[in-house]
Amino acid sequence: MELRRLVRGRVDWPRLEAVARELQTRYGREELRIRFLEADNWLSTPMVVDDEWFVKVISRQNSLVHALFTTTRNLGAFSSGREGFFEHFGTPFQMAEHELEATRRMRKIGVNAPEPVEAFEVDGLGVLVLEYLPNFRPIDELDREREANLAPDVFASLRRMHDDGLAHGDLRAENVLIVEDEVFFIDATNVSEGSEDDARSYDIACALAAFEPLIGAKASVAAARESYDTDELLSALEFLDFVNIRPDHDFDAAALKGEIEKCAS
C-alpha cells in the first residue's frame, strides 16, 4: 500500500488546501464542497468541486509516473516495429495545460468532451479545471445492447478527431463516458508531431481492444468498419499485440485479428 501511495504521488493535505483556497479566490466562493473521487488514477488526484467542476491536481510524482508510462509505451511501439510516438511533459502544469488544450480541440471539431475551464499552478502543482458531467457512466458499465449500439458512435467520433489531425493516445473504456446516450471523451494524451498515422492506428487498436470484451470481436470490427476502411484496420492490427501487453487492456487479440483478416480476404 505504501509503495502504491508513493508511486501515485498522493498530495499532502496542506497542499490540497492551498488548491482549494485558490479555487475559492478564482471563483468567488466563500466555501467549497469538495468530493474526492475513488478513481484508480496514477496521474492525478481527481475531485469534484460544488458538483460544478471536475478538478485534477497533478503533482511532480504524477509527472514522473507519466514519464515512466511514456517510456514504456514507446518501448512497446518499438517492439511493434514503429518509432515511439508518445511525448512527455516537463512539469505538472504542462500536463494540465495539454489536457486543457486537447479538450478544447475536441470540442472545437464537434467531439463531445467536458467544457474546459482553465489550467493553473499552485505550489508546484498543476491544476486542471473542467466542467463536471453529472450522471455519467463509463461505457463498460452499460448493458451489452447499449454498448453495441454506441460502439459506432465512438468510432465515428474517433474518426472526426483523426481527420482533424488529433489523436487521443490513451483510449480505454474508462475514458469514454456516456451522458444521456451521448459519447464523451476525456484524458487525451500527447503524441509527437509527424507520428499521427501510427498514433491513429494505435487509437483504433485501443478502441477495438476496449470493445472486444464488451460486445465481441465481430461486432467491434463491424462498428469500426463504419468509419474506417480495411487498410486502416489492417494498420491497427499491427498494434494489437502492443496494446495487449498493457495491464489496463484485457481482450482477445487473436479474435480481433481474425475478424480484421476476414475483411481483407
Short mmCIF file of C-alpha atoms in Angstrom, two decimals:
data_model
loop_
_atom_site.label_atom_id
_atom_site.label_comp_id
_atom_site.label_asym_id
_atom_site.label_seq_id
_atom_site.Cartn_x
_atom_site.Cartn_y
_atom_site.Cartn_z
CA MET A 1 0.00 0.00 0.00
CA GLU A 2 2.81 2.44 0.88
CA LEU A 3 4.53 1.69 -2.43
CA ARG A 4 1.30 2.38 -4.35
CA ARG A 5 0.89 5.68 -2.46
CA LEU A 6 4.49 6.61 -3.30
CA VAL A 7 4.16 5.83 -6.99
CA ARG A 8 0.81 7.57 -7.29
CA GLY A 9 2.23 10.69 -5.64
CA ARG A 10 -0.53 11.34 -3.12
CA VAL A 11 -0.72 15.07 -2.46
CA ASP A 12 -0.41 16.16 1.17
CA TRP A 13 -3.46 17.78 2.72
CA PRO A 14 -1.89 21.27 3.24
CA ARG A 15 -1.13 21.49 -0.49
CA LEU A 16 -4.66 20.39 -1.37
CA GLU A 17 -5.94 23.09 0.97
CA ALA A 18 -3.83 25.62 -0.95
CA VAL A 19 -5.51 24.47 -4.17
CA ALA A 20 -8.94 24.81 -2.54
CA ARG A 21 -8.15 28.36 -1.37
CA GLU A 22 -7.03 29.28 -4.88
CA LEU A 23 -10.28 27.88 -6.31
CA GLN A 24 -12.24 29.94 -3.78
CA THR A 25 -10.41 33.09 -4.82
CA ARG A 26 -10.71 32.46 -8.56
CA TYR A 27 -14.41 31.64 -8.49
CA GLY A 28 -15.54 33.98 -5.71
CA ARG A 29 -16.82 31.27 -3.38
CA GLU A 30 -16.82 31.70 0.40
CA GLU A 31 -16.77 27.93 0.82
CA LEU A 32 -16.42 24.90 -1.40
CA ARG A 33 -17.88 21.42 -1.26
CA ILE A 34 -15.15 19.04 -2.40
CA ARG A 35 -15.62 15.35 -3.07
CA PHE A 36 -12.54 13.27 -3.84
CA LEU A 37 -13.09 10.51 -6.38
CA GLU A 38 -12.13 6.93 -5.64
CA ALA A 39 -10.57 6.62 -9.06
CA ASP A 40 -7.69 4.26 -9.89
CA ASN A 41 -5.75 7.18 -11.31
CA TRP A 42 -1.96 7.21 -11.29
CA LEU A 43 -1.58 10.60 -12.96
CA SER A 44 -3.57 12.99 -10.75
CA THR A 45 -5.73 13.45 -7.68
CA PRO A 46 -9.25 13.91 -9.11
CA MET A 47 -12.04 15.68 -7.27
CA VAL A 48 -15.46 17.22 -7.85
CA VAL A 49 -15.98 20.78 -6.61
CA ASP A 50 -19.51 22.03 -5.83
CA ASP A 51 -20.86 19.44 -8.30
CA GLU A 52 -19.90 22.02 -10.93
CA TRP A 53 -16.23 21.46 -11.72
CA PHE A 54 -14.08 18.39 -12.23
CA VAL A 55 -10.60 19.22 -10.95
CA LYS A 56 -7.38 17.27 -11.42
CA VAL A 57 -4.44 18.05 -9.15
CA ILE A 58 -1.17 16.90 -10.71
CA SER A 59 1.96 16.51 -8.62
CA ARG A 60 5.62 16.20 -9.54
CA GLN A 61 5.38 12.50 -8.70
CA ASN A 62 2.43 12.16 -11.11
CA SER A 63 4.62 13.78 -13.76
CA LEU A 64 7.42 11.27 -13.09
CA VAL A 65 4.96 8.39 -13.38
CA HIS A 66 3.74 9.87 -16.67
CA ALA A 67 7.35 9.89 -17.89
CA LEU A 68 7.68 6.20 -16.92
CA PHE A 69 4.42 5.31 -18.68
CA THR A 70 5.53 7.26 -21.76
CA THR A 71 8.85 5.43 -21.92
CA THR A 72 7.15 2.05 -21.51
CA ARG A 73 4.61 2.80 -24.23
CA ASN A 74 7.32 3.96 -26.61
CA LEU A 75 9.24 0.73 -25.97
CA GLY A 76 6.05 -1.13 -26.85
CA ALA A 77 5.80 0.85 -30.08
CA PHE A 78 9.40 -0.06 -30.91
CA SER A 79 8.54 -3.72 -30.32
CA SER A 80 5.83 -3.34 -32.97
CA GLY A 81 8.40 -2.08 -35.46
CA ARG A 82 7.34 1.57 -35.18
CA GLU A 83 9.02 4.63 -33.77
CA GLY A 84 7.80 5.76 -30.38
CA PHE A 85 5.20 8.50 -30.69
CA PHE A 86 4.20 9.34 -27.12
CA GLU A 87 5.53 12.55 -25.60
CA HIS A 88 6.11 13.54 -22.00
CA PHE A 89 5.59 16.95 -20.41
CA GLY A 90 8.25 18.65 -18.34
CA THR A 91 6.08 19.85 -15.45
CA PRO A 92 2.72 19.13 -13.77
CA PHE A 93 1.41 22.46 -15.08
CA GLN A 94 2.35 21.49 -18.64
CA MET A 95 0.41 18.22 -18.20
CA ALA A 96 -2.64 20.21 -17.11
CA GLU A 97 -2.20 22.70 -19.96
CA HIS A 98 -2.03 19.95 -22.56
CA GLU A 99 -5.19 18.22 -21.41
CA LEU A 100 -6.99 21.57 -21.38
CA GLU A 101 -5.91 22.29 -24.95
CA ALA A 102 -6.73 18.76 -26.15
CA THR A 103 -10.20 19.11 -24.65
CA ARG A 104 -10.67 22.44 -26.39
CA ARG A 105 -9.64 20.93 -29.72
CA MET A 106 -12.04 18.04 -29.37
CA ARG A 107 -14.95 20.36 -28.63
CA LYS A 108 -13.96 22.71 -31.46
CA ILE A 109 -14.31 19.95 -34.06
CA GLY A 110 -17.61 18.73 -32.65
CA VAL A 111 -16.42 15.83 -30.49
CA ASN A 112 -18.14 15.72 -27.11
CA ALA A 113 -15.86 16.50 -24.18
CA PRO A 114 -16.31 18.33 -20.87
CA GLU A 115 -16.18 22.09 -21.24
CA PRO A 116 -12.62 23.26 -20.47
CA VAL A 117 -12.34 25.98 -17.84
CA GLU A 118 -8.66 26.65 -17.12
CA ALA A 119 -5.30 25.29 -16.00
CA PHE A 120 -3.10 26.95 -13.41
CA GLU A 121 -0.29 26.24 -10.96
CA VAL A 122 -0.31 26.27 -7.15
CA ASP A 123 2.74 25.38 -5.04
CA GLY A 124 4.29 23.40 -7.90
CA LEU A 125 1.06 21.51 -8.57
CA GLY A 126 -0.67 21.57 -11.93
CA VAL A 127 -4.41 22.13 -11.61
CA LEU A 128 -6.85 21.38 -14.42
CA VAL A 129 -10.46 22.55 -14.17
CA LEU A 130 -13.15 21.11 -16.44
CA GLU A 131 -16.91 21.02 -16.45
CA TYR A 132 -18.26 18.26 -14.22
CA LEU A 133 -20.52 15.85 -16.10
CA PRO A 134 -23.24 14.63 -13.73
CA ASN A 135 -24.80 11.20 -14.08
CA PHE A 136 -22.12 9.91 -16.42
CA ARG A 137 -21.23 6.24 -16.78
CA PRO A 138 -18.11 4.74 -18.39
CA ILE A 139 -19.13 2.80 -21.46
CA ASP A 140 -18.08 -0.52 -19.93
CA GLU A 141 -20.70 -0.12 -17.17
CA LEU A 142 -23.65 -0.26 -19.59
CA ASP A 143 -25.57 -3.31 -20.70
CA ARG A 144 -24.31 -5.17 -23.76
CA GLU A 145 -27.06 -3.90 -26.08
CA ARG A 146 -26.34 -0.23 -25.30
CA GLU A 147 -22.60 -0.82 -25.63
CA ALA A 148 -23.15 -2.35 -29.07
CA ASN A 149 -25.45 0.49 -30.13
CA LEU A 150 -22.96 3.15 -29.03
CA ALA A 151 -19.84 1.50 -30.47
CA PRO A 152 -20.29 3.03 -33.98
CA ASP A 153 -20.67 6.48 -32.37
CA VAL A 154 -17.36 6.03 -30.56
CA PHE A 155 -15.54 5.12 -33.77
CA ALA A 156 -17.27 7.98 -35.64
CA SER A 157 -16.06 10.48 -33.04
CA LEU A 158 -12.59 8.98 -33.17
CA ARG A 159 -12.64 9.36 -36.97
CA ARG A 160 -13.57 13.02 -36.59
CA MET A 161 -10.60 13.53 -34.28
CA HIS A 162 -8.26 11.77 -36.70
CA ASP A 163 -9.50 13.74 -39.70
CA ASP A 164 -8.64 16.92 -37.80
CA GLY A 165 -5.11 15.73 -37.05
CA LEU A 166 -5.83 14.89 -33.41
CA ALA A 167 -5.10 11.54 -31.78
CA HIS A 168 -6.37 10.51 -28.36
CA GLY A 169 -3.39 8.35 -27.44
CA ASP A 170 -4.91 6.64 -24.39
CA LEU A 171 -8.30 5.29 -25.40
CA ARG A 172 -9.73 2.95 -22.76
CA ALA A 173 -13.28 2.18 -21.70
CA GLU A 174 -12.99 4.44 -18.65
CA ASN A 175 -12.02 7.36 -20.92
CA VAL A 176 -15.29 7.05 -22.87
CA LEU A 177 -18.17 8.44 -20.84
CA ILE A 178 -21.85 8.19 -21.65
CA VAL A 179 -24.17 11.03 -20.68
CA GLU A 180 -27.79 10.59 -21.78
CA ASP A 181 -26.69 8.28 -24.63
CA GLU A 182 -24.12 10.82 -25.85
CA VAL A 183 -20.45 9.79 -26.11
CA PHE A 184 -17.89 11.99 -24.35
CA PHE A 185 -14.09 11.64 -24.42
CA ILE A 186 -11.67 12.50 -21.62
CA ASP A 187 -7.96 12.12 -20.80
CA ALA A 188 -6.37 12.60 -24.21
CA THR A 189 -2.58 12.26 -24.06
CA ASN A 190 0.23 13.70 -26.19
CA VAL A 191 1.74 12.27 -29.38
CA SER A 192 4.68 13.50 -31.42
CA GLU A 193 4.19 15.64 -34.49
CA GLY A 194 4.86 13.62 -37.63
CA SER A 195 3.67 10.38 -35.99
CA GLU A 196 -0.04 10.95 -36.49
CA ASP A 197 -0.58 7.93 -38.76
CA ASP A 198 0.87 5.49 -36.23
CA ALA A 199 -1.00 7.22 -33.39
CA ARG A 200 -4.29 6.88 -35.26
CA SER A 201 -3.69 3.19 -35.90
CA TYR A 202 -2.90 2.79 -32.22
CA ASP A 203 -6.13 4.62 -31.31
CA ILE A 204 -8.18 2.24 -33.47
CA ALA A 205 -6.42 -0.76 -31.93
CA CYS A 206 -7.15 0.57 -28.43
CA ALA A 207 -10.81 1.16 -29.28
CA LEU A 208 -11.14 -2.37 -30.65
CA ALA A 209 -9.43 -3.70 -27.52
CA ALA A 210 -11.84 -1.76 -25.32
CA PHE A 211 -14.94 -3.05 -27.09
CA GLU A 212 -13.99 -6.69 -27.70
CA PRO A 213 -14.64 -7.83 -24.08
CA LEU A 214 -17.93 -5.93 -24.10
CA ILE A 215 -19.56 -6.86 -27.40
CA GLY A 216 -17.24 -9.41 -29.01
CA ALA A 217 -14.70 -9.23 -31.82
CA LYS A 218 -17.16 -9.44 -34.72
CA ALA A 219 -19.37 -6.60 -33.50
CA SER A 220 -16.34 -4.48 -32.57
CA VAL A 221 -14.79 -4.74 -36.02
CA ALA A 222 -18.17 -4.16 -37.66
CA ALA A 223 -18.57 -0.93 -35.67
CA ALA A 224 -15.07 0.20 -36.64
CA ARG A 225 -15.74 -0.53 -40.33
CA GLU A 226 -18.50 2.08 -40.35
CA SER A 227 -15.79 4.74 -40.00
CA TYR A 228 -12.53 3.10 -41.15
CA ASP A 229 -11.62 1.20 -44.30
CA THR A 230 -9.88 -2.17 -44.49
CA ASP A 231 -6.38 -0.75 -44.93
CA GLU A 232 -6.82 1.36 -41.80
CA LEU A 233 -7.98 -1.66 -39.84
CA LEU A 234 -5.03 -3.70 -41.10
CA SER A 235 -2.70 -0.95 -39.91
CA ALA A 236 -4.39 -1.07 -36.49
CA LEU A 237 -3.99 -4.86 -36.44
CA GLU A 238 -0.22 -4.38 -36.23
CA PHE A 239 -0.67 -2.63 -32.86
CA LEU A 240 -2.97 -5.18 -31.23
CA ASP A 241 -0.13 -7.20 -29.69
CA PHE A 242 1.36 -4.00 -28.30
CA VAL A 243 -1.96 -2.97 -26.79
CA ASN A 244 -2.46 -6.49 -25.43
CA ILE A 245 0.58 -6.24 -23.14
CA ARG A 246 -0.86 -3.17 -21.40
CA PRO A 247 -2.22 -4.08 -17.95
CA ASP A 248 -5.28 -1.86 -18.47
CA HIS A 249 -6.49 -3.82 -21.52
CA ASP A 250 -7.72 -7.41 -21.39
CA PHE A 251 -9.09 -8.70 -24.68
CA ASP A 252 -8.90 -11.48 -27.26
CA ALA A 253 -6.34 -10.17 -29.75
CA ALA A 254 -6.48 -13.33 -31.88
CA ALA A 255 -10.23 -12.99 -32.35
CA LEU A 256 -9.90 -9.35 -33.42
CA LYS A 257 -7.09 -10.19 -35.83
CA GLY A 258 -9.22 -12.95 -37.33
CA GLU A 259 -12.16 -10.62 -37.91
CA ILE A 260 -9.93 -7.94 -39.48
CA GLU A 261 -8.28 -10.51 -41.74
CA LYS A 262 -11.73 -11.66 -42.87
CA CYS A 263 -12.40 -8.09 -44.02
CA ALA A 264 -9.23 -8.15 -46.10
CA SER A 265 -9.86 -11.52 -47.72
#
